[in-house]
Amino acid sequence: MRPGRHDVPAGEADSAVADEAAGYLLVHDHHVQACREAAELCALLPWLTTAQAEDVSRAYVQQRVDLTRRMLRATVERAGQLREEYEARYAELRRALLRRHTLAACVLVAGTGGAAALVSLLGR
């Protein structure tokens, strides 16, 4: 644990900072790409005045950023759903495996006990 932060282990805090930095870089990259696309769109419309081109560009970038935000939120939500589904399936498989191993151990112990009893009876 880190000094001064008693509730968050050091590894988790570092991971959170790395995730936040990666998220910032992803958002920045999407914004730069949207600006580039807006400039390309405005270049295809040479009759726009400078003010109109700026308005079109600003509207395009805002729409693109909003779309990206919605898509990322939907992806995060779906990832959470999949995580829950996979964790439930994993727990189910673990329980089934534990039951099988317990059954196999019981059969082995019973078989060993039966064999020992048979050897004991035959040895008399």
Backbone as a ProteinNet text record, in pm:
[ID]
protein_1_A
[PRIMARY]
MRPGRHDVPAGEADSAVADEAAGYLLVHDHHVQACREAAELCALLPWLTTAQAEDVSRAYVQQRVDLTRRMLRATVERAGQLREEYEARYAELRRALLRRHTLAACVLVAGTGGAAALVSLLGR
[TERTIARY]
84.3	0	88.5	35.3	110.4	90.2	193.8	174.1	75.8	-13.3	-108.3	-234.9	-233.3	-352.6	-377.1	-460.6	-481.3	-585.6	-663.2	-772	-741.1	-633.4	-603	-462.7	-449.5	-316.3	-236.9	-105.4	-17.5	-37.8	-48.5	-65.2	-194.6	-303.1	-431.4	-429.1	-363.6	-353.9	-273.8	-163.7	-82.2	-162.1	-238.8	-320	-427.7	-487	-590.3	-531.8	-412.5	-346.3	-313.4	-264.5	-231.8	-358	-467.3	-594	-645.1	-632.4	-677.6	-593.9	-463	-375.4	-406.4	-428.5	-463	-595.3	-691.3	-819.6	-805.3	-724.3	-700.3	-638.2	-540	-474.9	-571.4	-658.2	-757.2	-854.8	-902.5	-994.2	-925.4	-802.6	-727.1	-708.9	-675.3	-656.7	-786.1	-899.2	-1027.6	-1060.8	-1029.7	-1057.1	-971.1	-844.3	-755.7	-804.5	-845.5	-896.9	-1024.2	-1112.6	-1236	-1205	-1108.4	-1067.6	-1012	-933.9	-877	-989.1	-1085.2	-1197	-1281.5	-1301.3	-1378.2	-1307	-1175.7	-1099.9	-1111.5	-1106.6	-1122.1	-1261.6	-1363.7	-1499.8	-1512.7	-1459.6	-1468.4	-1389.5	-1284.5	-1207.5	-1289.6	-1382.1	-1470.2	-1582	-1598.1	-1703.3	-1639.4	-1578.9	-1501.5	-1588.1	-1718.9	-1803.5	-1836.3	-1800.9	-1826.7	-1735.2	-1792.1	-1707.7	-1625.8	-1529.7	-1445.3	-1530.2	-1624.5	-1710.5	-1799	-1852	-1935.4	-1853.2	-1733	-1646.2	-1613.2	-1589.9	-1561.9	-1683.7	-1803.7	-1926	-1947.4	-1929	-1943.1	-1840.2	-1718.2	-1611.9	-1641.9	-1684.5	-1715.6	-1831.1	-1935.9	-2051.1	-2011	-1928.3	-1884.5	-1802.6	-1709.2	-1624.1	-1709.4	-1804.7	-1889.6	-1973.2	-2029.6	-2110.5	-2025.2	-1906.6	-1817.4	-1772.5	-1740.6	-1699	-1815.2	-1935.8	-2052.5	-2077.5	-2065.4	-2083.6	-1979.2	-1855.2	-1748.2	-1773.5	-1817.9	-1846.9	-1957.3	-2064.3	-2173.3	-2125.7	-2044.9	-1994.7	-1904.8	-1819.3	-1730.5	-1809.6	-1910.7	-1994	-2067.8	-2118.5	-2186.9	-2089.3	-1966.5	-1865	-1830.3	-1815.5	-1784.5	-1899.2	-2021.9	-2137.7	-2142.2	-2119.4	-2120.8	-2007.8	-1892.3	-1779.8	-1815.1	-1885.2	-1929.7	-2027	-2119.3	-2214.4	-2142.3	-2048.8	-1973.5	-1892	-1832.7	-1756	-1844.8	-1964.2	-2056.4	-2093.9	-2121.4	-2157.6	-2042.6	-1921.7	-1806.6	-1775	-1788.3	-1762.4	-1864.4	-1990.8	-2094.1	-2065.7	-2028.4	-1997.3	-1876	-1773.4	-1652.3	-1686	-1768.1	-1806.7	-1883.7	-1970.7	-2046.5	-1953.5	-1857.4	-1762.4	-1675.5	-1636.1	-1556.9	-1635.3	-1764.2	-1847.5	-1861.3	-1882.6	-1896.6	-1767.3	-1655	-1526.1	-1502.1	-1537.3	-1522	-1609.3	-1733.7	-1821.2	-1760.5	-1707	-1647.3	-1525.9	-1441.3	-1323.6	-1362.7	-1464.5	-1511.1	-1566.8	-1644	-1698.7	-1586.8	-1487.9	-1375.9	-1298.3	-1279.1	-1207.1	-1287.1	-1418.9	-1502.7	-1497.5	-1503.8	-1495.7	-1360.1	-1254.5	-1120.4	-1106.4	-1156.9	-1149	-1233.8	-1353.9	-1440	-1376.6	-1319.9	-1255.1	-1134.8	-1056.4	-939	-982.1	-1086.6	-1138.1	-1192.3	-1263.2	-1317.6	-1206.9	-1104.1	-992.3	-918.7	-900.5	-831.9	-913.4	-1045	-1130.9	-1126.9	-1124.7	-1117.8	-985.7	-874.1	-743.4	-740.7	-800.7	-803.4	-884.5	-996.2	-1078.1	-1009.7	-944.4	-875.4	-750.7	-693.7	-572	-599.3	-718.4	-748	-750
-117.3	0	123.2	232.1	355.9	438.4	511.8	600.8	711.5	744	850.6	803.7	688.4	634	495.8	489.7	365.5	275.6	328.6	249.7	187.3	228.6	178.6	118.6	-10.2	-70.1	-2	-3.8	67.3	20.4	-107.3	-160	-113.7	-108.7	-64.7	83.7	163.2	307.1	332.3	260.3	275.6	235.8	128.6	82.1	184.9	245.9	346.5	467.9	509.2	623	587.5	467.4	424	417.2	365.9	359.7	499.2	590.2	727.4	794.4	773.4	830.5	770.7	641.8	576.8	630.5	650.1	705.9	847.5	927.5	1064.2	1062	977.8	970.2	921.9	829.4	780.2	891.1	966.2	1076.5	1183	1214.7	1314.9	1269.7	1143.8	1090.6	1098.5	1064.9	1073.1	1218.4	1310.7	1451.6	1501.4	1466.2	1506.9	1447.7	1322.5	1258.4	1326.9	1362.9	1432.1	1569	1640.3	1770	1752.9	1649.6	1621.8	1591.5	1510.1	1477.4	1600.6	1686.3	1809.5	1899.8	1908.6	1989.9	1932.6	1800	1736.8	1762.2	1756.6	1783.6	1927.1	2020.3	2161.1	2187.7	2114.1	2130.4	2085.5	1992.5	1947.1	2047.4	2145.3	2246	2384.6	2413.7	2537.8	2664	2654.1	2772	2825.5	2748.2	2795.9	2912.8	3008.4	3116.2	3061.8	3139.3	3094.5	3069.5	3158.5	3142.4	3018.8	2997.4	2879.8	2751.5	2753	2635.4	2606.1	2709.4	2689.8	2632.5	2682.1	2629	2482.3	2450.1	2311.9	2223.4	2273.8	2197.2	2173.2	2278.4	2266.8	2169	2179.3	2089.2	1944.4	1924.6	1789.5	1728.1	1807.8	1756	1721.7	1809.4	1782.9	1657.5	1643.7	1524.5	1398.6	1405.6	1289.4	1252.1	1352.8	1326	1265.2	1319	1262.1	1117.6	1091.9	955.1	861	904.9	822.6	796.2	898.7	883.5	779.5	787.8	690.5	549.2	537.7	405.2	347.2	430.8	381.5	341.6	420.8	385	253.7	235.7	110.4	-7	16.2	-89.3	-124.6	-23	-47.6	-122	-83	-150.6	-297	-321.1	-459.1	-540.7	-477.2	-547.7	-588.1	-501.2	-535	-651.3	-651	-761.7	-892.6	-887	-1007.9	-1057.8	-965	-1004.6	-1080.2	-1027.2	-1094.7	-1233.3	-1242.5	-1371.5	-1471.2	-1426.9	-1516.9	-1557.1	-1464.2	-1498.8	-1599.1	-1581.8	-1677.4	-1814.9	-1817.7	-1945.3	-2011.1	-1930.1	-1982.4	-2042.6	-1974.4	-2026	-2156.3	-2162.1	-2285	-2400.8	-2374.7	-2479.3	-2522.8	-2427.6	-2464	-2554.8	-2522	-2606.9	-2747.5	-2754.6	-2885.8	-2966	-2900	-2967.4	-3014.8	-2930.9	-2971	-3091.9	-3092.4	-3208.3	-3334.5	-3323.9	-3441.4	-3492.2	-3400.8	-3443.7	-3504.1	-3447.7	-3504	-3644	-3661.6	-3793.1	-3891.9	-3848.7	-3936.9	-3974.6	-3880	-3909.4	-4008.1	-3989.9	-4083.3	-4223.8	-4232.7	-4363.4	-4426.5	-4348.5	-4400.7	-4450.1	-4370.9	-4412.2	-4537.6	-4539.3	-4657.9	-4779.5	-4761.5	-4873.7	-4924.1	-4832.7	-4871.4	-4943.8	-4890.6	-4956.1	-5094.2	-5104.6	-5235.2	-5333.1	-5287.5	-5375.9	-5418.8	-5326.5	-5360.9	-5462.2	-5443.8	-5538	-5674.2	-5677.8	-5804.5	-5875.3	-5801.2	-5860.9	-5911.5	-5836	-5876.6	-6006.4	-6015.7	-6136.3	-6257.1	-6235.6	-6343.8	-6388.2	-6297.8	-6330.5	-6411.1	-6432.3	-6506.6	-6651.9
0	0	0	-49.8	-57.8	67.7	108.3	221.6	184.3	277	253.4	183.5	123.6	57.5	116.1	216.8	289.7	225.9	132.6	77.9	-58.4	-124.5	-258.1	-259.5	-291.2	-303.1	-413.8	-400.7	-494.4	-638.2	-660.4	-796.2	-860.4	-781.8	-835.8	-867.2	-783	-807.9	-935.1	-951.4	-1072.7	-1195.5	-1183.9	-1295.1	-1329.7	-1228.6	-1252.6	-1323.4	-1282.8	-1347.9	-1492.7	-1515.4	-1651.9	-1737.5	-1681	-1754.5	-1787.8	-1693.1	-1716.9	-1825.2	-1821.3	-1923.7	-2060.4	-2066.2	-2193.3	-2245.5	-2156.3	-2196.4	-2250	-2183.1	-2230.3	-2370.2	-2389.6	-2520.9	-2628.2	-2594.4	-2689.1	-2728.8	-2629.2	-2656.9	-2741	-2706.8	-2782.4	-2927.4	-2946.1	-3081	-3161.8	-3099.5	-3168.5	-3204	-3113.5	-3140.2	-3256.2	-3257.6	-3367.1	-3498.9	-3497.4	-3618.5	-3666.4	-3574.1	-3611.4	-3671.6	-3615.4	-3671.4	-3812.1	-3832.1	-3964.3	-4064.8	-4024.1	-4112.2	-4142.3	-4043.9	-4064.7	-4165.2	-4153.9	-4249.4	-4390.1	-4401.9	-4533.7	-4589.7	-4504.4	-4548	-4597.7	-4522	-4560.7	-4689.2	-4711.9	-4835.7	-4956.5	-4934.9	-5043.6	-5072.7	-4984.2	-4998.6	-5011.3	-5125.4	-5138.9	-5137.3	-5154.4	-5156.7	-5017.7	-4912.6	-4776	-4741.7	-4670.4	-4620.1	-4504.5	-4460.2	-4347.9	-4224	-4195.8	-4078	-4092.5	-4211.4	-4234.3	-4221.8	-4276.7	-4267	-4121	-4042.3	-3899.4	-3828.7	-3863.8	-3802.7	-3840.5	-3967.3	-4012.9	-3942.6	-3936.7	-3872.7	-3725	-3655.5	-3511.9	-3491.3	-3574.5	-3561.5	-3590	-3692.3	-3726.8	-3613.4	-3560.9	-3452.6	-3331	-3296.6	-3180.3	-3200.2	-3320.5	-3349.3	-3344.9	-3398.9	-3400.3	-3259.8	-3178.3	-3039.6	-2960.9	-2981.3	-2912.1	-2954.3	-3083.1	-3133.1	-3073	-3070.4	-3013.7	-2865.9	-2794.3	-2651.2	-2630.4	-2710.6	-2698.1	-2729.9	-2834	-2872.2	-2763.2	-2705.6	-2600.3	-2476.2	-2441.8	-2326.4	-2350.7	-2471.8	-2504.8	-2498.1	-2544	-2539.4	-2395.6	-2311	-2169.7	-2102.4	-2134.2	-2076.7	-2119.9	-2248.2	-2298.7	-2238.2	-2221.5	-2158.9	-2016	-1944.6	-1809.4	-1809.5	-1906	-1917	-1948.2	-2041.2	-2075.9	-1957.7	-1883.8	-1765.1	-1667.9	-1642.8	-1551.5	-1603.6	-1733.4	-1792.1	-1780.9	-1812.9	-1806.8	-1663.5	-1569.7	-1430.1	-1379.6	-1418.1	-1376.7	-1436.8	-1563.9	-1629.8	-1565.5	-1534.2	-1470.7	-1334.3	-1256.8	-1125.3	-1139.8	-1239.8	-1265	-1301.9	-1388	-1427.7	-1310	-1225.2	-1106.9	-1014.2	-993.7	-907	-965.5	-1095.9	-1160.5	-1148.6	-1168.7	-1156.7	-1013.5	-915.6	-775.8	-743.8	-795.1	-772.4	-833.1	-953.9	-1020	-943.5	-899.4	-824.3	-690.2	-626.3	-498.9	-520.7	-626.7	-659	-689.1	-767.2	-800	-674.7	-583.2	-458.5	-373.7	-368.7	-292.2	-351.1	-483.9	-549.7	-522.4	-527.3	-501.6	-357.6	-263.1	-122.1	-99.7	-157	-139.1	-204.9	-323.4	-392.2	-314.6	-261.8	-183.4	-55.6	8.9	130.8	100	-9.6	-48.1	-81.1	-152.3	-185.9	-60	33.2	158.9	238.4	240.1	311.7	246.6	113.3	41.8	67.8	64.6	92.4	235.8	326.6	466.9	485.3	415.6	425.5	362.1	248.7	182.3	256.3	333.7	407.4	532.8	572.5	695.5	674.3
[MASK]
++++++++++++++++++++++++++++++++++++++++++++++++++++++++++++++++++++++++++++++++++++++++++++++++++++++++++++++++++++++++++++

